[in-house]
Coordinates of C-alpha atoms in Angstrom, one line a residue:
M972 CA -27.1 -9.5 13.3
D973 CA -25.8 -13.1 13.3
V974 CA -21.9 -13.8 13.0
L975 CA -22.2 -14.8 9.5
S976 CA -23.8 -11.7 8.1
E977 CA -21.3 -9.4 10.5
I978 CA -18.2 -11.1 8.9
R979 CA -19.5 -10.7 5.3
Q980 CA -20.5 -7.1 6.1
S981 CA -17.3 -6.3 7.8
R982 CA -13.9 -5.3 6.4
M983 CA -12.1 -8.4 5.5
S984 CA -9.9 -9.6 8.4
R985 CA -6.2 -10.7 7.9
F986 CA -7.3 -14.2 8.4
Q987 CA -9.9 -14.0 5.2
V988 CA -7.1 -12.5 3.2
V989 CA -4.5 -15.3 3.8
A990 CA -7.3 -18.0 3.0
V991 CA -8.5 -16.2 -0.1
T992 CA -4.2 -15.7 -1.3
I993 CA -3.8 -19.2 -0.8
A994 CA -6.6 -20.2 -3.3
L995 CA -5.3 -17.5 -5.7
A996 CA -2.1 -19.1 -5.3
L997 CA -3.5 -22.5 -6.1
I998 CA -5.3 -21.4 -9.2
L999 CA -2.0 -20.0 -10.5
I1000 CA -0.2 -23.5 -10.0
D1001 CA -3.2 -25.1 -11.7
G1002 CA -3.1 -22.8 -14.7
F1003 CA 0.8 -23.6 -15.0
D1004 CA 0.2 -27.3 -14.7
V1005 CA -2.4 -27.7 -17.2
A1006 CA -0.8 -25.1 -19.7
V1007 CA 2.6 -26.8 -20.0
M1008 CA 1.3 -29.7 -22.2
A1009 CA 0.7 -27.2 -24.7
Y1010 CA 4.4 -25.7 -24.5
A1011 CA 6.0 -29.4 -24.5
A1012 CA 3.8 -30.4 -27.4
P1013 CA 6.4 -29.5 -30.2
V1014 CA 9.5 -31.1 -28.8
L1015 CA 7.4 -34.1 -27.7
S1016 CA 5.7 -34.7 -31.0
R1017 CA 9.2 -34.2 -32.6
E1018 CA 11.0 -36.8 -30.3
W1019 CA 8.2 -39.2 -30.1
D1020 CA 7.2 -38.9 -33.7
I1021 CA 3.5 -38.3 -32.8
D1022 CA 0.6 -37.7 -35.5
P1023 CA -1.6 -34.7 -35.7
V1024 CA -4.6 -36.7 -34.4
T1025 CA -2.7 -38.5 -31.3
L1026 CA -1.3 -35.1 -30.5
G1027 CA -4.9 -33.8 -30.6
F1028 CA -6.1 -36.2 -27.7
L1029 CA -2.8 -35.7 -25.7
L1030 CA -3.4 -31.9 -25.5
S1031 CA -7.2 -32.8 -24.5
A1032 CA -6.3 -35.3 -21.9
S1033 CA -6.2 -32.7 -19.3
L1034 CA -9.5 -31.4 -20.3
F1035 CA -11.3 -34.9 -19.9
G1036 CA -9.7 -35.3 -16.7
M1037 CA -10.9 -31.3 -15.1
A1038 CA -14.5 -32.5 -16.5
A1039 CA -14.7 -35.5 -14.3
G1040 CA -13.1 -33.9 -11.7
S1041 CA -15.6 -31.2 -11.4
I1042 CA -18.5 -33.4 -12.0
F1043 CA -17.5 -36.5 -9.7
L1044 CA -15.0 -35.1 -6.9
T1045 CA -16.1 -31.4 -6.5
P1046 CA -19.5 -32.5 -4.7
L1047 CA -17.5 -34.5 -2.2
A1048 CA -16.5 -30.8 -1.0
D1049 CA -20.3 -30.7 0.7
R1050 CA -19.7 -33.8 2.3
I1051 CA -16.0 -34.0 3.5
G1052 CA -15.2 -30.4 3.5
R1053 CA -13.6 -27.7 1.3
R1054 CA -10.0 -27.9 3.0
K1055 CA -9.9 -31.5 3.0
L1056 CA -11.3 -32.1 -1.0
T1057 CA -8.2 -29.1 -1.6
I1058 CA -5.7 -31.3 0.1
I1059 CA -6.6 -34.5 -1.6
S1060 CA -6.8 -32.8 -5.2
L1061 CA -3.4 -31.3 -4.6
V1062 CA -2.0 -34.8 -4.0
I1063 CA -3.5 -36.3 -7.1
I1064 CA -2.2 -33.5 -9.1
S1065 CA 1.0 -33.7 -7.5
A1066 CA 1.1 -37.5 -8.5
G1067 CA 0.2 -36.5 -12.0
M1068 CA 2.7 -34.1 -12.6
V1069 CA 5.8 -36.2 -10.9
L1070 CA 4.6 -39.2 -12.9
S1071 CA 4.7 -37.0 -16.1
V1072 CA 8.4 -36.5 -15.9
T1073 CA 8.8 -40.0 -16.1
S1074 CA 6.6 -40.9 -18.9
T1075 CA 8.2 -42.7 -21.9
G1076 CA 5.4 -43.0 -24.2
V1077 CA 2.0 -41.2 -25.5
A1078 CA -0.3 -43.7 -23.7
Q1079 CA 1.6 -43.3 -20.2
L1080 CA 1.5 -39.4 -20.6
M1081 CA -1.9 -39.3 -21.6
A1082 CA -2.9 -41.2 -18.5
F1083 CA -1.2 -38.5 -16.1
R1084 CA -2.5 -35.8 -17.8
V1085 CA -5.9 -37.0 -17.1
L1086 CA -5.2 -37.7 -13.5
T1087 CA -3.5 -34.0 -13.3
G1088 CA -6.6 -32.8 -14.9
L1089 CA -8.8 -34.9 -12.4
G1090 CA -7.2 -33.3 -9.4
V1091 CA -7.5 -29.7 -11.1
G1092 CA -10.9 -30.1 -11.9
G1093 CA -11.9 -31.4 -8.4
M1094 CA -10.0 -28.3 -7.0
M1095 CA -11.2 -25.4 -9.2
A1096 CA -15.0 -25.2 -8.4
N1097 CA -14.0 -26.0 -4.9
L1098 CA -11.6 -23.2 -4.5
N1099 CA -14.2 -20.8 -6.1
V1100 CA -16.5 -21.6 -3.5
L1101 CA -14.2 -21.5 -0.5
V1102 CA -13.1 -18.3 -1.9
A1103 CA -16.7 -16.8 -2.2
E1104 CA -17.7 -17.9 1.4
Y1105 CA -14.6 -16.4 2.8
A1106 CA -15.0 -12.7 0.8
S1107 CA -17.0 -10.0 2.5
D1108 CA -20.0 -9.1 0.7
K1109 CA -18.7 -5.8 -0.7
R1110 CA -15.3 -7.3 -2.1
R1111 CA -16.8 -10.8 -3.2
G1112 CA -17.3 -9.9 -7.0
S1113 CA -13.9 -8.1 -6.9
I1114 CA -12.1 -10.7 -5.4
I1115 CA -13.8 -13.7 -7.6
G1116 CA -12.7 -11.5 -10.6
I1117 CA -9.1 -11.5 -9.5
Y1118 CA -9.2 -15.2 -8.7
T1119 CA -10.6 -16.0 -12.4
A1120 CA -7.4 -13.9 -13.7
G1121 CA -5.4 -16.4 -12.0
Y1122 CA -5.6 -19.5 -14.4
P1123 CA -4.6 -17.6 -17.6
I1124 CA -1.9 -15.6 -15.5
G1125 CA -0.5 -19.0 -14.5
A1126 CA -0.7 -20.2 -18.1
T1127 CA 1.1 -17.2 -19.3
V1128 CA 3.9 -17.5 -16.7
G1129 CA 4.1 -21.3 -17.6
G1130 CA 4.9 -19.9 -21.1
L1131 CA 7.5 -17.7 -19.9
A1132 CA 8.8 -20.3 -18.1
A1133 CA 8.8 -23.1 -20.9
G1134 CA 10.9 -21.0 -23.5
P1135 CA 14.2 -21.0 -21.7
L1136 CA 13.8 -24.2 -19.9
I1137 CA 12.7 -26.5 -22.8
P1138 CA 15.5 -26.0 -25.4
Q1139 CA 17.9 -26.3 -21.9
F1140 CA 16.5 -29.0 -20.1
G1141 CA 14.0 -30.8 -22.3
W1142 CA 9.9 -30.8 -22.1
Q1143 CA 10.5 -33.0 -18.7
S1144 CA 11.8 -29.4 -16.9
V1145 CA 8.4 -27.8 -17.1
F1146 CA 6.6 -30.5 -15.7
A1147 CA 9.2 -31.0 -13.1
I1148 CA 9.0 -27.1 -12.2
G1149 CA 5.1 -27.7 -12.0
A1150 CA 5.5 -30.6 -9.5
A1151 CA 7.6 -28.7 -7.3
L1152 CA 5.4 -25.8 -7.1
T1153 CA 2.0 -28.2 -6.8
V1154 CA 3.8 -29.9 -3.7
L1155 CA 5.1 -26.6 -2.0
M1156 CA 1.4 -25.4 -2.3
L1157 CA 0.2 -29.0 -0.6
V1158 CA 2.6 -28.2 2.3
V1159 CA 1.4 -24.4 2.4
S1160 CA -2.2 -25.5 2.1
W1161 CA -1.8 -28.4 4.9
R1162 CA -0.5 -25.8 7.1
F1163 CA -2.4 -22.5 6.5
L1164 CA -5.8 -23.1 4.5
P1165 CA -8.7 -23.1 6.9
E1166 CA -11.8 -24.9 6.4
S1167 CA -14.9 -23.2 5.5
L1168 CA -17.1 -21.6 8.1
D1169 CA -20.3 -22.4 6.2
Y1170 CA -19.5 -25.9 6.0
L1171 CA -18.7 -26.5 9.6
L1172 CA -22.2 -24.7 10.6
T1173 CA -23.9 -26.9 8.1
R1174 CA -22.4 -30.3 8.1
R1175 CA -21.4 -30.4 12.1
P1176 CA -18.3 -32.5 11.6
A1177 CA -16.2 -33.9 14.6
R1178 CA -14.7 -31.0 16.8
A1179 CA -17.3 -28.6 14.7
L1180 CA -17.7 -26.3 17.7
E1181 CA -14.1 -26.1 18.4
R1182 CA -12.9 -25.4 15.0
I1183 CA -15.7 -22.9 14.3
N1184 CA -14.6 -20.9 17.5
A1185 CA -10.9 -21.0 16.1
I1186 CA -11.8 -19.6 12.9
L1187 CA -13.9 -16.9 14.7
T1188 CA -10.9 -15.8 16.8
G1189 CA -8.6 -15.6 13.9
I1190 CA -11.0 -13.5 12.1
G1191 CA -11.3 -11.3 15.2
K1192 CA -15.0 -12.4 16.3
S1193 CA -16.3 -13.4 19.8
P1194 CA -16.6 -17.2 20.0
V1195 CA -20.4 -18.8 20.3
D1196 CA -21.2 -20.9 23.2
S1197 CA -22.9 -23.7 21.2
L1198 CA -24.2 -24.8 17.9
P1199 CA -27.3 -23.2 16.6
P1200 CA -29.8 -25.5 15.9
V1201 CA -30.2 -26.6 11.9
E1202 CA -34.0 -26.8 10.8
T1203 CA -35.0 -30.6 10.4
A1204 CA -35.9 -30.1 6.5
V1205 CA -32.7 -28.5 5.9
A1206 CA -30.9 -31.2 7.8
E1207 CA -32.3 -34.1 6.0
Q1208 CA -31.9 -32.4 2.5
G1209 CA -28.9 -33.6 0.6
A1210 CA -26.7 -31.8 -1.6
V1211 CA -28.3 -33.3 -5.0
R1212 CA -31.6 -33.2 -3.6
E1213 CA -31.4 -29.2 -3.1
V1214 CA -29.7 -28.5 -6.5
L1215 CA -32.4 -30.7 -8.3
T1216 CA -35.3 -29.6 -6.4
R1217 CA -37.5 -26.3 -7.1
P1218 CA -37.2 -23.6 -7.2
V1219 CA -33.4 -24.0 -7.2
R1220 CA -33.6 -26.6 -10.2
F1221 CA -34.8 -24.0 -12.4
R1222 CA -32.0 -22.1 -11.2
T1223 CA -29.3 -24.8 -11.9
L1224 CA -30.9 -25.0 -15.2
M1225 CA -30.1 -21.4 -16.1
L1226 CA -27.0 -21.7 -14.7
W1227 CA -25.8 -24.7 -16.6
T1228 CA -27.4 -23.4 -19.9
G1229 CA -25.9 -20.1 -19.6
Y1230 CA -22.3 -21.3 -18.9
A1231 CA -22.3 -24.1 -21.3
C1232 CA -23.5 -21.4 -23.9
L1233 CA -20.5 -19.1 -22.7
V1234 CA -17.8 -22.0 -22.7
A1235 CA -18.8 -22.8 -26.2
A1236 CA -18.1 -19.3 -27.4
Y1237 CA -15.0 -19.1 -25.4
Y1238 CA -13.1 -22.1 -26.4
F1239 CA -14.2 -21.4 -30.0
A1240 CA -12.5 -18.5 -29.7
N1241 CA -9.6 -19.6 -28.2
T1242 CA -9.0 -22.6 -30.1
W1243 CA -9.6 -21.3 -33.5
T1244 CA -9.4 -17.7 -33.7
P1245 CA -5.4 -18.0 -34.1
K1246 CA -6.0 -20.8 -37.3
I1247 CA -8.6 -18.8 -38.7
M1248 CA -6.5 -15.5 -38.4
A1249 CA -3.4 -17.0 -40.0
T1250 CA -5.4 -18.5 -43.0
A1251 CA -7.0 -15.0 -43.6
S1252 CA -3.7 -13.2 -43.9
G1253 CA -1.7 -16.0 -45.0
D1254 CA 0.8 -15.3 -42.1
D1255 CA 1.1 -18.3 -39.1
S1256 CA 2.9 -15.9 -36.8
L1257 CA -0.1 -13.1 -36.8
G1258 CA -2.2 -15.8 -35.8
V1259 CA -0.1 -16.4 -33.0
T1260 CA -0.1 -13.1 -32.0
T1261 CA -4.1 -12.7 -32.4
G1262 CA -3.7 -15.7 -30.0
V1263 CA -2.0 -13.8 -27.4
I1264 CA -3.7 -10.8 -27.9
A1265 CA -6.8 -12.7 -26.8
N1266 CA -5.5 -14.0 -23.8
A1267 CA -4.0 -11.0 -22.5
G1268 CA -7.6 -9.4 -23.1
G1269 CA -8.8 -12.4 -20.6
I1270 CA -6.4 -11.3 -17.9
I1271 CA -7.4 -7.7 -18.5
G1272 CA -11.1 -8.9 -18.5
C1273 CA -10.8 -10.2 -15.0
F1274 CA -9.4 -7.1 -13.3
I1275 CA -11.9 -4.9 -15.2
F1276 CA -14.7 -7.1 -13.9
S1277 CA -13.1 -7.3 -10.4
A1278 CA -12.8 -3.2 -10.4
L1279 CA -16.3 -2.6 -11.6
A1280 CA -17.9 -5.5 -8.8
V1281 CA -16.7 -2.9 -6.2
K1282 CA -19.9 -0.6 -7.3
L1283 CA -22.0 -2.7 -9.3
R1284 CA -23.8 -6.0 -8.8
S1285 CA -22.3 -9.1 -10.3
Q1286 CA -25.4 -10.4 -12.0
L1287 CA -25.6 -7.1 -13.5
L1288 CA -22.2 -7.2 -15.0
L1289 CA -22.5 -10.6 -16.3
V1290 CA -25.7 -9.6 -18.2
V1291 CA -23.9 -6.8 -19.7
T1292 CA -20.7 -8.5 -20.4
L1293 CA -22.4 -11.4 -22.2
V1294 CA -24.7 -9.0 -24.1
G1295 CA -21.3 -7.2 -25.1
A1296 CA -19.4 -10.4 -26.2
A1297 CA -22.3 -11.4 -28.7
L1298 CA -22.0 -7.9 -30.3
A1299 CA -18.1 -8.1 -30.2
Y1300 CA -18.6 -11.4 -32.0
V1301 CA -20.8 -10.3 -34.9
V1302 CA -18.5 -7.3 -35.5
F1303 CA -15.6 -9.5 -35.5
G1304 CA -17.2 -11.6 -38.0
L1305 CA -18.1 -8.6 -40.2
V1306 CA -14.3 -7.0 -40.0
F1307 CA -12.1 -10.2 -39.3
S1308 CA -10.5 -9.8 -43.0
F1309 CA -9.3 -6.4 -42.0
I1310 CA -6.6 -7.4 -39.9
G1311 CA -5.3 -4.3 -38.0
L1312 CA -9.0 -3.9 -36.7
A1313 CA -9.7 -7.8 -36.1
M1314 CA -6.6 -7.8 -33.9
V1315 CA -7.9 -4.9 -31.8
L1316 CA -11.1 -6.8 -31.6
A1317 CA -9.4 -9.9 -30.6
L1318 CA -8.6 -8.1 -27.3
F1319 CA -12.4 -7.1 -26.8
L1320 CA -13.0 -10.9 -27.3
G1321 CA -10.7 -12.1 -24.8
I1322 CA -12.0 -9.2 -22.3
L1323 CA -15.4 -10.2 -22.7
T1324 CA -15.9 -13.5 -22.7
T1325 CA -13.1 -14.1 -19.7
A1326 CA -14.8 -11.4 -17.6
G1327 CA -18.2 -13.4 -18.2
I1328 CA -16.5 -16.4 -16.9
A1329 CA -15.7 -14.5 -13.8
G1330 CA -19.0 -13.3 -13.5
F1331 CA -20.4 -16.9 -13.5
Y1332 CA -17.9 -17.6 -10.7
A1333 CA -19.0 -14.8 -8.6
T1334 CA -22.8 -15.5 -9.3
S1335 CA -23.2 -19.2 -9.0
P1336 CA -22.0 -19.6 -5.2
G1337 CA -24.9 -17.2 -4.2
V1338 CA -27.7 -19.9 -5.9
Y1339 CA -27.1 -22.5 -3.3
T1340 CA -27.0 -22.9 0.3
A1341 CA -23.6 -24.3 1.8
R1342 CA -25.0 -27.6 1.9
A1343 CA -25.2 -27.9 -1.6
R1344 CA -22.8 -25.1 -3.2
A1345 CA -19.7 -27.1 -4.2
T1346 CA -22.3 -29.9 -6.0
G1347 CA -24.0 -27.0 -7.8
V1348 CA -20.9 -25.1 -8.7
G1349 CA -19.0 -28.0 -9.5
W1350 CA -21.5 -29.7 -11.9
M1351 CA -21.8 -26.2 -13.7
I1352 CA -18.1 -26.0 -14.1
G1353 CA -17.8 -30.0 -15.3
L1354 CA -20.4 -29.4 -17.9
G1355 CA -18.6 -26.3 -19.3
R1356 CA -15.6 -28.6 -19.5
L1357 CA -17.6 -31.1 -21.5
V1358 CA -18.7 -28.5 -23.8
S1359 CA -15.4 -27.1 -24.0
I1360 CA -13.9 -30.3 -25.8
V1361 CA -17.0 -30.7 -27.9
A1362 CA -17.2 -26.7 -29.4
P1363 CA -13.8 -26.9 -31.1
I1364 CA -14.5 -30.1 -32.5
L1365 CA -17.8 -28.8 -33.9
V1366 CA -16.4 -26.0 -35.5
G1367 CA -13.7 -28.2 -37.3
Y1368 CA -16.7 -30.1 -38.9
L1369 CA -18.4 -27.0 -39.9
I1370 CA -15.1 -25.4 -41.4
S1371 CA -14.8 -28.7 -43.2
G1372 CA -18.5 -28.6 -44.5
G1373 CA -17.7 -25.1 -46.4
L1374 CA -19.3 -22.9 -43.6
A1375 CA -17.2 -19.5 -44.0
P1376 CA -15.2 -18.4 -40.7
Q1377 CA -17.5 -15.1 -40.6
S1378 CA -20.4 -17.3 -40.4
I1379 CA -19.0 -19.4 -37.3
F1380 CA -18.5 -16.1 -35.4
F1381 CA -22.2 -14.8 -36.2
L1382 CA -23.2 -18.7 -35.1
F1383 CA -21.4 -18.4 -31.8
A1384 CA -23.1 -14.8 -31.1
V1385 CA -26.3 -16.8 -30.5
P1386 CA -25.5 -18.9 -27.5
L1387 CA -23.9 -15.7 -26.1
A1388 CA -27.0 -13.7 -26.2
A1389 CA -29.0 -17.3 -24.9
A1390 CA -26.5 -16.9 -21.9
A1391 CA -27.7 -13.4 -21.1
L1392 CA -31.3 -14.4 -21.2
S1393 CA -30.6 -17.1 -18.8
I1394 CA -28.9 -14.9 -16.2
V1395 CA -31.8 -12.6 -16.8
A1396 CA -34.3 -15.7 -15.9
L1397 CA -32.1 -16.7 -12.9
N1398 CA -32.3 -13.1 -11.2
A1399 CA -35.9 -13.0 -11.9
S1400 CA -36.2 -16.4 -10.1
M1401 CA -34.1 -15.5 -7.3
K1402 CA -35.9 -12.3 -6.7
R1403 CA -39.2 -14.0 -6.4
T1404 CA -38.3 -16.3 -4.0
P1405 CA -35.0 -15.9 -2.3
S1406 CA -32.7 -18.6 -1.6
P1407 CA -33.0 -19.9 2.0
V1408 CA -30.4 -19.0 4.3
V1409 CA -28.4 -22.0 5.7
P1410 CA -27.6 -22.3 8.6
Q1411 CA -29.7 -20.6 11.1
P1412 CA -28.3 -17.4 12.6
V1413 CA -25.4 -17.8 14.8
P1414 CA -25.8 -15.8 17.9
A1415 CA -22.8 -14.4 19.6
A1416 CA -21.7 -15.9 22.9
T1417 CA -22.7 -13.7 25.8
H1418 CA -19.8 -13.1 28.2

């Protein structure tokens, strides 16, 4: 058995647990840093006399940055390494958060929010890959589920912190807390976050053998005497070429299609359900409560996915989740005027859609080799971020055009069903032609 297979089929070592825990802490901070803008918005809009349209662009600024970071920064991890890109991203986020505290106008703050989002976008998909590579085969789906929950948990913590801080210390206080936490995690990551073993074996950077053996020792495995050979065809194939070459090209298309369809439905529900419920009930506070319930469902959904992934394949769970989400949207559209029942269903909307995102995070790294993994996953998430910007705007136009709210829920059940079909097609493709294994097996040292 080669070393990579032995590591992934063995119980996770303390070294692996530390790496995954750092990644989880980082995603919590990301959730906090992105969400604080929403909590500061009411005070800011009054202090700076910001009109609703401008406020909307200010709230979306970090999403633009996150999309750009996922598309343009994350692929660098396949060239310079997962650890190095994480450090760079943390520096960018720290700068964006510190500068946000000093902002004196809308244009400044918008620019600094784009900068913060750029770092978050570059780091999120990269950390997803790192977690997948350090998790054992048995625990990978479960760990990715917990990892996915980190983002909404961080956003929730941001809300809990903003409540007492902003009235007493001003809107800058939550940005200052986020900046301090980010800088702290920059120091922790610099000291303790390891490089990906898959990356070191594939890309062969300077001192690769020394670094590989240091990681193997930390995991409790025997060091290797030399680096294994890499097939010439594999060595010459770049990340972009792998992602866009058959049969991986078809799998990439299925991932992009499925994830974009899911994210469209997810962001429609997250942004518009509170408003729709408030209008239907005539009670603004009920709309807010519905939004909180849906977000709580998202956290629960990640942990449910994590628990089930111990026994079931992530791909199977993902298909079931997406079909269930499509049905939940249809039922919600049918009963949303029955307020009590609709609020219960809002919990299930959150559970199913966020569990679906966890499923894509767990499934996507296995589609690519280590040489192209960050590029493939980063582009998938980047495309989803672009859709996350467009979907709520599209819904606004549909409602303005007179489309009934329940019909919009029916409408978004269609992309969820399409996402399920995309994963079925992806699984069929991978069964026909399994992905190549890169790097070649690493023989254990003979001592």
